[in-house]
Short mmCIF file of C-alpha atoms and ligand atoms in Angstrom, two decimals:
data_model
loop_
_atom_site.label_atom_id
_atom_site.label_comp_id
_atom_site.label_asym_id
_atom_site.label_seq_id
_atom_site.Cartn_x
_atom_site.Cartn_y
_atom_site.Cartn_z
CA MET A 17 -4.87 -28.88 -9.47
CA MET A 18 -7.22 -26.31 -7.98
CA ARG A 19 -5.54 -23.66 -5.86
CA ARG A 20 -7.90 -22.29 -3.21
CA TYR A 21 -7.52 -19.19 -1.07
CA ARG A 22 -9.70 -17.66 1.60
CA ILE A 23 -9.67 -13.89 1.32
CA ALA A 24 -10.76 -11.66 4.19
CA VAL A 25 -12.67 -8.70 2.77
CA ILE A 26 -13.07 -5.49 4.78
CA PRO A 27 -15.21 -2.97 2.85
CA GLY A 28 -15.23 -0.45 5.73
CA ASP A 29 -16.77 3.02 5.41
CA GLY A 30 -17.39 5.81 2.89
CA ILE A 31 -16.27 4.85 -0.60
CA GLY A 32 -14.75 1.65 0.83
CA PRO A 33 -17.77 -0.57 0.07
CA GLU A 34 -18.12 1.08 -3.37
CA VAL A 35 -14.57 0.35 -4.53
CA MET A 36 -14.71 -3.10 -2.94
CA SER A 37 -17.87 -4.10 -4.79
CA ALA A 38 -16.28 -2.85 -8.00
CA THR A 39 -13.21 -5.01 -7.39
CA LEU A 40 -14.65 -8.39 -6.36
CA PRO A 41 -16.31 -9.03 -9.77
CA ILE A 42 -12.93 -8.39 -11.36
CA LEU A 43 -11.37 -11.06 -9.17
CA GLU A 44 -14.25 -13.36 -10.10
CA ALA A 45 -13.51 -12.70 -13.76
CA VAL A 46 -9.88 -13.64 -13.18
CA VAL A 47 -10.96 -16.83 -11.40
CA GLU A 48 -13.23 -17.70 -14.34
CA LYS A 49 -10.43 -17.03 -16.80
CA CYS A 50 -7.80 -19.04 -14.89
CA GLY A 51 -9.93 -22.13 -14.34
CA ASP A 52 -7.64 -23.62 -11.68
CA LEU A 53 -7.95 -20.85 -9.10
CA ASP A 54 -10.61 -20.49 -6.44
CA LEU A 55 -11.14 -17.51 -4.13
CA GLU A 56 -13.51 -17.62 -1.19
CA PHE A 57 -14.40 -14.18 0.16
CA VAL A 58 -15.03 -13.76 3.88
CA THR A 59 -16.55 -10.35 4.62
CA LEU A 60 -15.55 -8.76 7.93
CA GLN A 61 -16.64 -5.59 9.67
CA ALA A 62 -14.37 -2.77 10.80
CA GLY A 63 -14.46 1.01 11.01
CA ASP A 64 -16.97 3.70 11.96
CA ARG A 65 -20.06 1.60 11.23
CA ALA A 66 -18.66 -1.35 13.14
CA LYS A 67 -18.05 0.95 16.10
CA GLU A 68 -21.62 2.24 15.98
CA GLU A 69 -23.20 -1.18 15.55
CA LEU A 70 -20.89 -3.41 17.57
CA GLY A 71 -19.22 -0.95 19.92
CA GLU A 72 -15.75 -1.61 18.53
CA ALA A 73 -14.00 -0.29 15.42
CA LEU A 74 -11.89 -3.44 15.21
CA PRO A 75 -13.97 -6.33 16.61
CA LYS A 76 -12.10 -9.41 17.80
CA GLU A 77 -13.89 -11.52 15.16
CA THR A 78 -12.42 -9.30 12.47
CA LEU A 79 -8.88 -9.59 13.79
CA MET A 80 -9.29 -13.37 14.12
CA GLY A 81 -10.89 -13.53 10.67
CA VAL A 82 -7.96 -11.75 9.08
CA GLU A 83 -5.55 -14.07 10.91
CA SER A 84 -7.36 -17.17 9.71
CA CYS A 85 -7.49 -16.21 6.03
CA ASP A 86 -4.72 -16.48 3.45
CA ALA A 87 -4.76 -12.76 2.68
CA CYS A 88 -6.89 -9.69 3.30
CA LEU A 89 -8.35 -7.01 1.07
CA PHE A 90 -9.08 -3.81 2.94
CA ALA A 91 -10.89 -0.86 1.33
CA ALA A 92 -11.02 2.14 3.67
CA VAL A 93 -12.34 3.17 7.06
CA GLY A 94 -13.42 6.61 8.24
CA ARG A 95 -12.71 8.52 11.45
CA THR A 96 -11.69 5.33 13.24
CA ALA A 97 -8.85 4.60 10.78
CA SER A 98 -6.16 4.82 13.43
CA GLU A 99 -8.12 2.38 15.64
CA VAL A 100 -8.32 -0.13 12.82
CA ILE A 101 -5.48 -0.14 10.35
CA LEU A 102 -2.68 0.76 12.78
CA PRO A 103 -3.46 -2.10 15.22
CA LEU A 104 -3.87 -4.47 12.26
CA ARG A 105 -0.45 -3.49 10.90
CA GLN A 106 1.25 -3.65 14.29
CA ARG A 107 -0.43 -6.70 15.83
CA LEU A 108 0.00 -8.81 12.73
CA ASP A 109 3.55 -7.46 12.36
CA LEU A 110 2.98 -6.41 8.75
CA TYR A 111 6.29 -4.63 8.73
CA ALA A 112 6.57 -3.59 5.09
CA ASN A 113 4.16 -1.10 3.56
CA VAL A 114 4.77 -1.37 -0.16
CA ARG A 115 3.44 1.56 -2.18
CA PRO A 116 4.04 1.58 -5.93
CA ALA A 117 3.41 4.78 -7.89
CA LYS A 118 3.29 4.31 -11.62
CA VAL A 119 2.04 6.34 -14.58
CA TYR A 120 -0.72 4.47 -16.44
CA PRO A 121 -1.73 5.22 -20.05
CA ASN A 122 -4.14 8.10 -20.73
CA ILE A 123 -4.23 9.23 -17.11
CA PRO A 124 -3.62 12.95 -16.63
CA THR A 125 -0.48 13.13 -14.49
CA LEU A 126 2.06 15.71 -13.37
CA ALA A 127 4.95 13.41 -14.14
CA LYS A 128 5.72 11.33 -17.22
CA GLY A 129 7.87 8.22 -16.86
CA VAL A 130 7.36 7.48 -13.17
CA ASP A 131 7.47 3.86 -12.04
CA LEU A 132 8.69 3.77 -8.46
CA VAL A 133 8.03 1.75 -5.34
CA LEU A 134 8.09 3.33 -1.93
CA VAL A 135 8.81 0.87 0.88
CA ARG A 136 7.58 2.30 4.16
CA GLU A 137 8.48 0.82 7.54
CA ASN A 138 5.10 -0.07 9.02
CA THR A 139 5.42 -0.98 12.69
CA GLU A 140 7.29 1.69 14.63
CA ASP A 141 8.36 5.37 14.62
CA LEU A 142 5.76 7.93 15.76
CA TYR A 143 3.10 5.40 14.77
CA ARG A 144 3.76 3.45 17.96
CA ARG A 145 1.97 6.38 19.56
CA VAL A 146 4.14 6.36 22.65
CA GLY A 147 4.00 9.73 24.35
CA PHE A 148 1.78 11.83 26.48
CA ARG A 149 -0.10 15.04 26.51
CA GLU A 150 -0.42 17.72 29.12
CA ARG A 151 -2.93 20.52 28.73
CA ASP A 152 -0.83 22.73 26.47
CA TRP A 153 2.08 20.55 25.44
CA GLY A 154 2.70 17.02 24.26
CA VAL A 155 5.47 14.56 23.49
CA ALA A 156 5.57 11.78 20.92
CA LEU A 157 8.47 9.38 20.54
CA ARG A 158 10.08 8.51 17.25
CA ILE A 159 11.00 4.93 18.03
CA ILE A 160 13.48 3.44 15.57
CA THR A 161 15.07 0.04 16.14
CA TRP A 162 17.89 -1.75 14.39
CA ARG A 163 15.72 -4.82 13.96
CA ALA A 164 12.89 -3.03 12.13
CA SER A 165 15.30 -0.89 10.10
CA GLU A 166 17.31 -3.90 9.03
CA ARG A 167 14.31 -5.91 7.93
CA ILE A 168 12.68 -3.07 6.02
CA ALA A 169 15.97 -2.37 4.25
CA ARG A 170 16.26 -6.05 3.40
CA TYR A 171 12.69 -6.05 2.11
CA ALA A 172 13.47 -3.08 -0.16
CA PHE A 173 16.61 -4.66 -1.59
CA GLU A 174 14.92 -8.02 -2.10
CA LEU A 175 12.07 -6.26 -3.90
CA ALA A 176 14.58 -4.38 -6.08
CA ARG A 177 16.34 -7.64 -6.95
CA ARG A 178 13.09 -9.49 -7.63
CA GLU A 179 11.69 -6.76 -9.85
CA GLY A 180 14.98 -6.03 -11.61
CA ARG A 181 15.14 -2.49 -10.25
CA ARG A 182 18.46 -0.70 -10.30
CA ARG A 183 18.55 1.73 -7.37
CA VAL A 184 17.48 1.95 -3.74
CA THR A 185 17.28 5.38 -2.12
CA SER A 186 17.11 5.45 1.65
CA VAL A 187 15.29 8.51 2.92
CA HIS A 188 16.10 9.92 6.38
CA LYS A 189 16.65 13.05 8.47
CA ALA A 190 19.90 12.01 10.16
CA ASN A 191 21.30 15.56 9.96
CA VAL A 192 18.89 16.51 12.77
CA LEU A 193 17.24 13.33 14.06
CA ASP A 194 20.56 11.57 14.60
CA PHE A 195 19.47 9.58 17.68
CA THR A 196 17.09 7.61 15.53
CA ASP A 197 18.04 8.03 11.90
CA ASP A 198 21.70 7.07 12.34
CA ILE A 199 20.43 3.63 13.30
CA PHE A 200 18.15 3.48 10.27
CA LEU A 201 20.98 4.52 7.93
CA GLU A 202 23.53 2.13 9.44
CA ALA A 203 21.08 -0.73 8.96
CA CYS A 204 20.44 0.31 5.35
CA ARG A 205 24.17 0.49 4.63
CA ARG A 206 24.82 -2.90 6.16
CA VAL A 207 22.07 -4.46 4.04
CA ALA A 208 23.15 -2.60 0.89
CA ASP A 209 26.58 -4.26 1.12
CA GLY A 210 24.92 -7.57 0.35
CA TYR A 211 23.46 -6.30 -2.94
CA PRO A 212 26.42 -5.00 -4.95
CA GLU A 213 24.44 -5.09 -8.21
CA ILE A 214 21.95 -2.53 -6.87
CA GLU A 215 22.96 1.11 -6.59
CA TYR A 216 22.46 2.49 -3.08
CA GLU A 217 22.07 6.17 -2.21
CA GLU A 218 20.91 8.21 0.78
CA MET A 219 18.75 11.31 0.66
CA ILE A 220 17.51 13.69 3.32
CA VAL A 221 13.73 13.67 3.41
CA ASP A 222 13.17 17.34 2.57
CA THR A 223 15.51 17.14 -0.41
CA CYS A 224 13.72 13.99 -1.45
CA ALA A 225 10.35 15.75 -1.41
CA MET A 226 11.70 18.42 -3.74
CA LYS A 227 13.42 15.97 -6.02
CA LEU A 228 10.32 13.79 -6.26
CA VAL A 229 8.52 16.82 -7.68
CA MET A 230 11.30 18.11 -9.94
CA ASN A 231 12.91 14.89 -11.12
CA PRO A 232 10.66 11.95 -10.21
CA GLU A 233 12.14 9.69 -12.92
CA HIS A 234 15.30 9.56 -10.82
CA PHE A 235 13.62 7.28 -8.29
CA ASP A 236 13.23 3.54 -8.43
CA VAL A 237 12.88 2.02 -4.94
CA LEU A 238 12.67 4.27 -1.88
CA VAL A 239 12.97 2.93 1.64
CA THR A 240 12.10 5.03 4.64
CA THR A 241 10.70 5.28 8.14
CA ASN A 242 6.99 5.14 8.88
CA ILE A 243 6.07 8.83 9.10
CA PHE A 244 8.25 9.92 6.17
CA GLY A 245 6.78 7.07 4.13
CA ASP A 246 3.27 8.20 4.95
CA ILE A 247 3.93 11.71 3.65
CA LEU A 248 6.05 10.82 0.65
CA SER A 249 3.63 8.15 -0.57
CA ASP A 250 0.87 10.74 -0.88
CA LEU A 251 3.34 12.98 -2.70
CA ALA A 252 4.18 10.11 -5.06
CA ALA A 253 0.45 9.47 -5.60
CA GLY A 254 0.09 13.13 -6.54
CA LEU A 255 2.61 12.61 -9.33
CA VAL A 256 0.74 9.76 -10.99
CA GLY A 257 -2.86 10.94 -10.99
CA GLY A 258 -3.76 11.04 -7.32
CA LEU A 259 -4.82 8.67 -4.58
CA GLY A 260 -7.27 6.91 -6.89
CA MET A 261 -4.28 5.37 -8.70
CA THR A 262 -2.11 4.03 -5.88
CA PRO A 263 -2.43 0.59 -4.29
CA SER A 264 -0.49 -0.77 -1.36
CA GLY A 265 0.37 -3.92 0.51
CA ASN A 266 1.00 -4.27 4.24
CA ILE A 267 3.24 -7.29 4.22
CA GLY A 268 4.60 -9.48 7.02
CA GLU A 269 6.33 -12.87 7.23
CA SER A 270 3.23 -14.91 6.48
CA ARG A 271 0.29 -12.48 6.40
CA ALA A 272 -0.62 -9.47 4.35
CA ILE A 273 -3.34 -6.85 3.95
CA PHE A 274 -3.79 -5.04 0.66
CA GLU A 275 -5.41 -1.60 0.62
CA PRO A 276 -5.60 1.45 -1.60
CA VAL A 277 -3.55 4.38 -0.26
CA HIS A 278 -6.71 6.52 -0.28
CA GLY A 279 -9.11 6.80 2.64
CA SER A 280 -12.89 6.68 2.90
CA ALA A 281 -13.39 10.01 1.03
CA PRO A 282 -16.61 11.07 2.82
CA ASP A 283 -16.98 14.01 0.42
CA ILE A 284 -17.82 11.72 -2.50
CA ALA A 285 -19.15 8.69 -0.61
CA GLY A 286 -22.49 7.38 -1.84
CA LYS A 287 -22.21 9.09 -5.22
CA GLY A 288 -20.80 6.07 -7.05
CA ILE A 289 -17.99 8.09 -8.60
CA ALA A 290 -14.94 6.88 -6.66
CA ASN A 291 -12.01 5.70 -8.74
CA PRO A 292 -11.77 1.91 -8.25
CA ILE A 293 -8.30 1.53 -9.77
CA ALA A 294 -6.31 1.80 -6.51
CA MET A 295 -8.43 -0.98 -5.01
CA ILE A 296 -8.21 -3.10 -8.16
CA LEU A 297 -4.42 -2.73 -8.26
CA SER A 298 -4.29 -3.64 -4.57
CA ALA A 299 -6.07 -6.89 -5.47
CA LYS A 300 -3.45 -7.41 -8.16
CA MET A 301 -0.70 -6.99 -5.55
CA MET A 302 -2.49 -9.54 -3.38
CA LEU A 303 -2.53 -12.12 -6.18
CA GLU A 304 1.17 -11.52 -6.76
CA TRP A 305 1.91 -12.01 -3.05
CA LEU A 306 -0.12 -15.23 -3.04
CA GLY A 307 2.16 -16.47 -5.79
CA GLU A 308 -0.53 -16.18 -8.48
CA ALA A 309 1.62 -14.30 -10.97
CA ASP A 310 -0.56 -15.17 -13.94
CA ALA A 311 -3.76 -13.99 -12.26
CA ALA A 312 -2.02 -10.81 -11.12
CA HIS A 313 -0.83 -10.21 -14.64
CA GLN A 314 -4.37 -10.54 -15.96
CA VAL A 315 -5.59 -7.80 -13.65
CA GLU A 316 -2.73 -5.51 -14.64
CA ARG A 317 -3.28 -6.23 -18.33
CA GLY A 318 -7.01 -5.60 -17.96
CA VAL A 319 -6.34 -2.20 -16.41
CA MET A 320 -3.71 -1.36 -19.04
CA ARG A 321 -5.85 -2.34 -21.99
CA THR A 322 -8.89 -0.53 -20.68
CA LEU A 323 -6.94 2.67 -20.13
CA ARG A 324 -5.19 2.42 -23.50
CA GLU A 325 -8.52 2.05 -25.24
CA GLY A 326 -9.59 5.33 -23.67
CA ALA A 327 -11.63 4.04 -20.77
CA PRO A 328 -14.54 5.87 -19.19
CA LEU A 329 -12.66 7.80 -16.46
CA THR A 330 -14.00 8.82 -13.06
CA PRO A 331 -14.14 12.54 -12.10
CA ASP A 332 -10.84 12.50 -10.16
CA LEU A 333 -9.19 11.69 -13.51
CA GLY A 334 -11.08 14.39 -15.37
CA GLY A 335 -13.89 12.16 -16.69
CA SER A 336 -17.52 11.75 -15.74
CA ALA A 337 -17.83 7.98 -15.47
CA LYS A 338 -19.22 6.08 -12.52
CA THR A 339 -17.18 3.62 -10.48
CA TRP A 340 -19.01 0.66 -12.01
CA GLU A 341 -18.49 1.83 -15.61
CA LEU A 342 -14.73 1.94 -15.24
CA ALA A 343 -14.62 -1.30 -13.26
CA ASP A 344 -16.92 -3.07 -15.69
CA ALA A 345 -14.82 -2.03 -18.66
CA ILE A 346 -11.82 -3.60 -16.92
CA ARG A 347 -13.78 -6.74 -16.07
CA ARG A 348 -14.91 -7.18 -19.66
CA ASN A 349 -11.38 -6.73 -20.95
CA ILE A 350 -10.20 -9.47 -18.62
CA LEU A 351 -12.89 -11.87 -19.80
CA GLU A 352 -12.24 -11.19 -23.46
C1 IPM B 425 -2.17 5.68 5.24
C2 IPM B 425 -3.09 6.48 6.11
C3 IPM B 425 -2.99 5.98 7.55
C4 IPM B 425 -1.56 6.20 7.98
C5 IPM B 425 -3.96 6.61 8.54
C6 IPM B 425 -5.38 6.55 8.05
C7 IPM B 425 -3.86 5.97 9.90
O1 IPM B 425 -2.83 7.83 6.02
O2 IPM B 425 -2.36 4.47 5.12
O3 IPM B 425 -1.23 6.26 4.67
O4 IPM B 425 -1.22 7.29 8.47
O5 IPM B 425 -0.76 5.28 7.82
MN1 MN B 426 -1.26 8.30 4.52
#
């Protein structure tokens, strides 16, 4: 039987459209290969260009479009990022931001055997943007609730169980931010009790930053609050070849948006040299979330094989290839 999905596609700004148009043919190759899978792409506008042309960075049609599709692929938006991705995450209650960082073959990386997943709480903390500003001072509230802490902890442990991972590290700053982080930690501990087969540990965020640099292989699943997760996921990306290598999923109860961790990279936009791998791996995460394990595996295998063969690498990885050359090599490996 044919399995059909409608996929909302938001190319956005800067390198966004470039990495998106490198990725869609790869999904089409997977569809061709599978034979019983059908993806319909629904392109939606958001970001700087949308704001210029339509007056709004996140038009209502886009929000409704994302809500009406089975999943969403999001590339990157520019200056208006906080007007687009934050409302999408919060309004659709995409509470788990899942950010794997893994060393792929033949990619120049700082670290060797890293294969970790950072699970970032995605709806609260300083990202609620509750606060105010006077002329020369400002206040921002770190809002942490039991409900959000408990469900992100549960997400992390369920992910660990599903993927056969052995340890969950909860990352906090309860030694100073006790009003908030005690709640986060208590929720993590309560959830950890239900997963005796998975090792649970707690680490203060500054220590964690150091340890991620000095001993990254230690980490398996990390779970943390929104702002710490933002910072540590870039750090983790830095260990495995940079932002061009790290995908993510913003995942809720019944909806999800998949996006590379990188932004719109205006410095290289229009040159056709952006690394498409983060976007391609985000599409792989989307297929997995849709329950299309085989299709997801084909994308992963295509990337693996291409890199093992000594793929044409983009400049961020030390090569001189164009976006399309790397993406096309992956596409051809999938079709083979
Ligand atoms: C990310 C980005 C966003 C964030 C910005 C663009 C709003 O840095 O996805 O990590 O801070 O979450
Ligand atoms: Mn970030």
